[in-house]
Structures are given as structure tokens and as C-alpha cells.
Coordinates of C-alpha atoms in Angstrom, one line a residue:
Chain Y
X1 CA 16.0 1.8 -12.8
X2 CA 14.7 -1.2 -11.7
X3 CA 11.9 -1.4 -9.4
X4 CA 11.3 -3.3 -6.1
X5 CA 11.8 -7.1 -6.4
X6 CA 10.5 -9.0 -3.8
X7 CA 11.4 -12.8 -3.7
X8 CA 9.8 -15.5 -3.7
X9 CA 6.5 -14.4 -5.3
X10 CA 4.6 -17.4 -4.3
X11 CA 5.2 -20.0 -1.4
X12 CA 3.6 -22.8 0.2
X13 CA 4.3 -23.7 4.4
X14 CA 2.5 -25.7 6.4
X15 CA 1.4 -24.6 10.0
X16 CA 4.1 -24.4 12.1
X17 CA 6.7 -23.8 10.1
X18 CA 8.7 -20.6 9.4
X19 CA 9.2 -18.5 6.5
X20 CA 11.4 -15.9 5.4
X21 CA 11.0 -13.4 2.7
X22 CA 13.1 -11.1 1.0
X23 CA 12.7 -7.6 -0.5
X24 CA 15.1 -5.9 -2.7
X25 CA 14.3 -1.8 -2.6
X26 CA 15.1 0.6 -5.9
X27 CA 18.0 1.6 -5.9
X28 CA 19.5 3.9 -3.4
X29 CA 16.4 3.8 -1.3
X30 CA 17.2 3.1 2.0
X31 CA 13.8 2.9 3.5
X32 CA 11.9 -0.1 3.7
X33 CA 8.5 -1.2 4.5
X34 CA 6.0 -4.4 5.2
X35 CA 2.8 -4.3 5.0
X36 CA 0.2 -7.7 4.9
X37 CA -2.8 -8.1 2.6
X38 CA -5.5 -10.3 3.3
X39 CA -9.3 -10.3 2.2
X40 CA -10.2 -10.1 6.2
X41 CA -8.3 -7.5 7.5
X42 CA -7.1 -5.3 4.3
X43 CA -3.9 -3.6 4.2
X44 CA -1.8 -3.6 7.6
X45 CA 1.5 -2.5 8.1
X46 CA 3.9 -4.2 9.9
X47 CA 7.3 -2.5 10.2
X48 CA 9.4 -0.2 8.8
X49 CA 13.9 0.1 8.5
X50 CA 15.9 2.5 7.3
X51 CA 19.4 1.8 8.0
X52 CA 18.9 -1.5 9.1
X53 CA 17.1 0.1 12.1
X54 CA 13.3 -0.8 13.2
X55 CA 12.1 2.8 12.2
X56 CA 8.2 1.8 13.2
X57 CA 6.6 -1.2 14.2
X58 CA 3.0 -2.7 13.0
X59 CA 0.4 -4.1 15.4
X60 CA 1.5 -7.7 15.0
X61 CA 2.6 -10.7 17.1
X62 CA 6.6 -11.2 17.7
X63 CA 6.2 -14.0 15.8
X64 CA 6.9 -11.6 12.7
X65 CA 10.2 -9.8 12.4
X66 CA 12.6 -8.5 9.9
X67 CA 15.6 -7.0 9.5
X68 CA 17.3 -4.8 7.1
X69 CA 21.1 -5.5 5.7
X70 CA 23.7 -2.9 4.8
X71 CA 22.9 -2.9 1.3
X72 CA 19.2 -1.6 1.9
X73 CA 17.5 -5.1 1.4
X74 CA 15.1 -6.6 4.0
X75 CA 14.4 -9.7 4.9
X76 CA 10.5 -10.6 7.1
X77 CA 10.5 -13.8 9.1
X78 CA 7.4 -15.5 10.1
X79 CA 8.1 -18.1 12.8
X80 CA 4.9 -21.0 14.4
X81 CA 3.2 -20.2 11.0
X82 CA -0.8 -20.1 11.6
X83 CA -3.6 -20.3 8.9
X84 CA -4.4 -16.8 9.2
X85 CA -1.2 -15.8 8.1
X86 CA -2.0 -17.1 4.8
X87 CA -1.9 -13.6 2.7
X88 CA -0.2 -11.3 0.1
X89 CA 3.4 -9.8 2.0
X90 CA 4.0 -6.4 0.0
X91 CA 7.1 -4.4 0.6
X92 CA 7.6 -0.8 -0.6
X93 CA 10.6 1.1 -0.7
X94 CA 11.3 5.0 -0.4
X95 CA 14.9 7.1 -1.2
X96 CA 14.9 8.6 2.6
X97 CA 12.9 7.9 6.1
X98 CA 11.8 11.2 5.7
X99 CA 10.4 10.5 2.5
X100 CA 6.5 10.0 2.0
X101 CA 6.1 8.5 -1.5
X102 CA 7.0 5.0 -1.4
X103 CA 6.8 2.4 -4.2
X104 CA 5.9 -1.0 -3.8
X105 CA 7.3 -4.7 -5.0
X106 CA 4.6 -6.9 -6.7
X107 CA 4.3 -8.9 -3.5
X108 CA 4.8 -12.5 -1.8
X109 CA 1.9 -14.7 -1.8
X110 CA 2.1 -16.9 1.1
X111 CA -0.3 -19.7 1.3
X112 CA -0.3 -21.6 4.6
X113 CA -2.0 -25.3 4.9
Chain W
X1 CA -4.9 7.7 15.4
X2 CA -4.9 8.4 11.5
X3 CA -7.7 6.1 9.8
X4 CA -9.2 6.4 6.7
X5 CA -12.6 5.1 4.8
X6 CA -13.9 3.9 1.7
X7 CA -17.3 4.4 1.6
X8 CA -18.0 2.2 -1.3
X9 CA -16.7 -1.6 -1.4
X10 CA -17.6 -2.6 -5.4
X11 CA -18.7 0.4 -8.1
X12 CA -19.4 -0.2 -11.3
X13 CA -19.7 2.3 -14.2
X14 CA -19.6 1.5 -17.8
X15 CA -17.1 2.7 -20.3
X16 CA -16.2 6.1 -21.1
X17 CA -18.4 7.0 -18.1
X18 CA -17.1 9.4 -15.5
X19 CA -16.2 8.1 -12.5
X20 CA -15.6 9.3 -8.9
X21 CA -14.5 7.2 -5.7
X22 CA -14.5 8.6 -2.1
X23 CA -12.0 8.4 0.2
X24 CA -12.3 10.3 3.7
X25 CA -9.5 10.4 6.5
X26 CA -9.5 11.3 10.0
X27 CA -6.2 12.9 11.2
X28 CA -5.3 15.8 13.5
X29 CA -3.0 17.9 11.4
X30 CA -2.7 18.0 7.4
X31 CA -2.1 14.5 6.0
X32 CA -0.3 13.1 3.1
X33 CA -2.1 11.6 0.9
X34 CA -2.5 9.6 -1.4
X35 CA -4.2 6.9 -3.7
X36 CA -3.0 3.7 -5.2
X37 CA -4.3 0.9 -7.8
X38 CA -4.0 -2.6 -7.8
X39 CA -4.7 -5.1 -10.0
X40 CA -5.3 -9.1 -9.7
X41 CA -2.0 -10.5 -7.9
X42 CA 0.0 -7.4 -8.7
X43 CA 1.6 -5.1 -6.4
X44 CA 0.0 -1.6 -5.4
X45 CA 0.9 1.7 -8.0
X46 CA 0.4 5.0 -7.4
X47 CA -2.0 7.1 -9.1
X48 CA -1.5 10.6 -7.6
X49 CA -0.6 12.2 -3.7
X50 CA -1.4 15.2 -2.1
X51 CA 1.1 17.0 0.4
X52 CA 0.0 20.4 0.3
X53 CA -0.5 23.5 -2.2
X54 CA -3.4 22.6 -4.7
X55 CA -5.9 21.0 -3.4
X56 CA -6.9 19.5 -7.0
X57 CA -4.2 17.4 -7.9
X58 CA -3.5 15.6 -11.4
X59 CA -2.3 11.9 -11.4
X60 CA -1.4 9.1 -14.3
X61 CA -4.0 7.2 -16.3
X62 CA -6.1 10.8 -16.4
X63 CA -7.1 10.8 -12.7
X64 CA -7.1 13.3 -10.4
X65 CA -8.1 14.1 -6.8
X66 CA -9.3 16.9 -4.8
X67 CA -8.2 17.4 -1.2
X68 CA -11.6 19.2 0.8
X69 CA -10.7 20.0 4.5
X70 CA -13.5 20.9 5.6
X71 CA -15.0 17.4 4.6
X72 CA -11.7 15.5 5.5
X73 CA -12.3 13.8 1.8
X74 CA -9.7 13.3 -1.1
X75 CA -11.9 11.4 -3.6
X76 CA -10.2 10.1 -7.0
X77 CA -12.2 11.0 -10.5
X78 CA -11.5 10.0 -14.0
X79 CA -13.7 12.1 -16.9
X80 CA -13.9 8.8 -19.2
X81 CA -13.4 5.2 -17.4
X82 CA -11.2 2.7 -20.2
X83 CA -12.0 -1.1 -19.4
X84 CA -8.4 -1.2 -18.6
X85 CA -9.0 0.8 -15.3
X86 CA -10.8 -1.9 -13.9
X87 CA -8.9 -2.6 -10.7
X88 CA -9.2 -2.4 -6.9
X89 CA -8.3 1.3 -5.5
X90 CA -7.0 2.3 -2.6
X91 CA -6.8 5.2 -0.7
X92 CA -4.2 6.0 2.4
X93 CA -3.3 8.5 4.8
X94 CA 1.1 9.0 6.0
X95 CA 1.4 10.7 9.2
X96 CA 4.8 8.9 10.2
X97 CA 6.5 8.5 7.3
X98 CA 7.0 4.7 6.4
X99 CA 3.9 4.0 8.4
X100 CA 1.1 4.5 5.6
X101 CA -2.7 3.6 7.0
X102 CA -5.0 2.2 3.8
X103 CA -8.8 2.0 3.3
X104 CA -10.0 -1.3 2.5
X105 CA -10.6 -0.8 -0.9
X106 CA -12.9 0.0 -3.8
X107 CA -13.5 -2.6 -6.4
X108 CA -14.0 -0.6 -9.8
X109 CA -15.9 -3.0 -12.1
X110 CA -16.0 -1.6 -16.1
X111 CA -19.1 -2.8 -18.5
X112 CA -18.4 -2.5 -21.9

């Protein structure tokens, strides 16, 4: 099976631009989550779908979203990019919601200038 | 609010050593959890999870992890550390599941 895909791996925006990243889960997962990585602030979650329902939501400005298509993939938008925003975007997938083990994509690096 | 801390930011041990990073959580009710690797620019694996039962529980790569209560730890050990190991791990508590809470990390330096 192949595992979770996450396009594109590495990026370049300036500030004030928007972004949009995509996640492809294993197959047959129908969970989905985000979570950022940076040096500053470690590993944060920002939202969760199963369905293509907002299951749980992260601690983050509503300048990031997402959603979740009927085919299980998930897309994150990033709208007024800032600096800070400049970090590694994992997703991790999981079969169910009710599911605890979850297995994560090799990433999105998004650099912002 | 579940949180959980890594006592140790960088260890380093050198090869075939033993090796034993510590991971304690805060959480009202039994946690899941669990413990991941990551290497440079790479996505996060997991090594080995806890949901209940045995509290010693046996991961890949030769690690395993006990689960103490009463200390509100689940620290990772490996008997014999291979340069390969060398990594960044992390340890994270699920009370919601989907919503997963990390440490920030231990940086596991091998010498040869």
C-alpha cells in the first residue's frame, strides 16, 4: 500500500501570498490531519477531517484552513503569508476518526521570504 | 489540557550503548501513547504506542517503552544504539483522536 503523499514537498512564497497544499492519505483512511513544524514552536496541530468534516481544530489564525474532498484527500490553504509561517506542513492519515494510530506523509517544506 | 515533556533536548551515547529517553505526560484519564522518530527533512514514523494492557511495550528498530502511572512517564529504551538510530524523537500524548499533542523533541546524537 502506498503510504501518505503529500504534494509539493518544497515551496517558495513570498509574504503575502497564499499557498495551498495537498495531502493524499493511505488508502481507505478517511481521517486526516495537519500538524506544523517549526524549530520555535515544535510540533502543533492544526485541524483534523474525516468525511470532509472539520473533526478538530488547532490553535491557529483563520488565515489557515483546509478542507477534505470526497475521495479522503485534503487540501491546507495559507492565505496573507507571514515569515513565521515559514515551516515543515506534515499530514498524517488514520483508517477511522476513531482511530488513534495515525501515519504521517514526509511533509511540505514551505519557505516564506 | 493534555501536554507532554521531554526532559532532555540533545543526548548523545555512543554505539552499541544503551540508551533511554524520557517522556512524561500530563492527562486526566489514561492516555494513548506513543513515540515517533524523525529523521533530517523526513516525515515522522512510529516506533511503538501504548493504549492499555502491558505497560512494557515492544516497538521496531529494538525499542521499547514502559508506561509508569504513577510517574506519568513512558520513556523509549534501546539495549544497543546502531549509528543509524541517530534521529530526533518524539514523544506524544492522543486524548481526542486526530488531535495528537507532541513534546518538542530529543535529538539522539550516535559516536562511533
Amino acid at each position: 500500500k502506498a503510504g501518505v503523499t503529500q504534494t509539493p514537498r518544497y515551496l517558495i512564497k513570498t509574504r503575502g501570498q497564499q499557498v495551498t497544499l495537498s495531502c493524499s492519505p493511505i488508502s481507505g483512511h478517511r481521517s486526516v490531519s495537519w500538524y506544523q513544524q517549526t524549530p520555535g514552536q515544535g510540533l502543533q496541530f492544526l485541524f483534523e477531517y474525516f468525511s470532509e468534516t472539520q473533526r478538530n481544530k488547532g490553535n491557529f489564525p483563520g488565515r489557515f484552513s483546509g478542507r477534505q474532498f470526497s475521495n479522503s484527500r485534503s487540501e491546507m490553504n495559507v492565505s496573507t503569508l507571514e515569515l513565521g509561517d515559514s515551516a515543515l506542513y506534515l499530514c498524517a492519515s488514520r483508517p477511522l476518526a476513531e482511530d488513534y494510530e495515525q501515519y504521517f506523509g514526509p511533509g511540505t517544506r514551505l519557505t516564506v521570504t | 489540557a493534555q501536554s507532554v515533556t521531554q526532559p532532555d533536548i540533545h543526548i548523545t551515547v555512543s554505539e552499541g550503548a544503551s540508551l533511554e529517553l524520557r517522556c512524561n505526560y500530563s492527562y486526566g484519564a489514561t492516555p494513548y501513547l506513543f513515540w515517533y522518530v524523525q529523521s533530517p527533512g523526513q516525515g515522522l514514523q512510529l516506533l511503538l504506542k501504548y493504549f492499555s494492557g502491558d505497560t512494557l511495550v515492544q516497538g521496531i528498530k529494538g525499542f521499547e517503552a514502559e508506561f509508569k502511572r504513577s510517574q506519568s512517564s513512558f520513556n523509549l529504551r534501546k539495549p544497543s544504539v546502531h549509528w543509524s538510530d541517530a534521529a530526533e524523537y518524539f514523544c506524544a500524548v492522543e486524548a481526542n483522536a486526530g488531535k495528537s499533542t507532541f513534546g518538542d523533541g530529543t535529538t539522539l546524537t550516535v559516536k562511533p
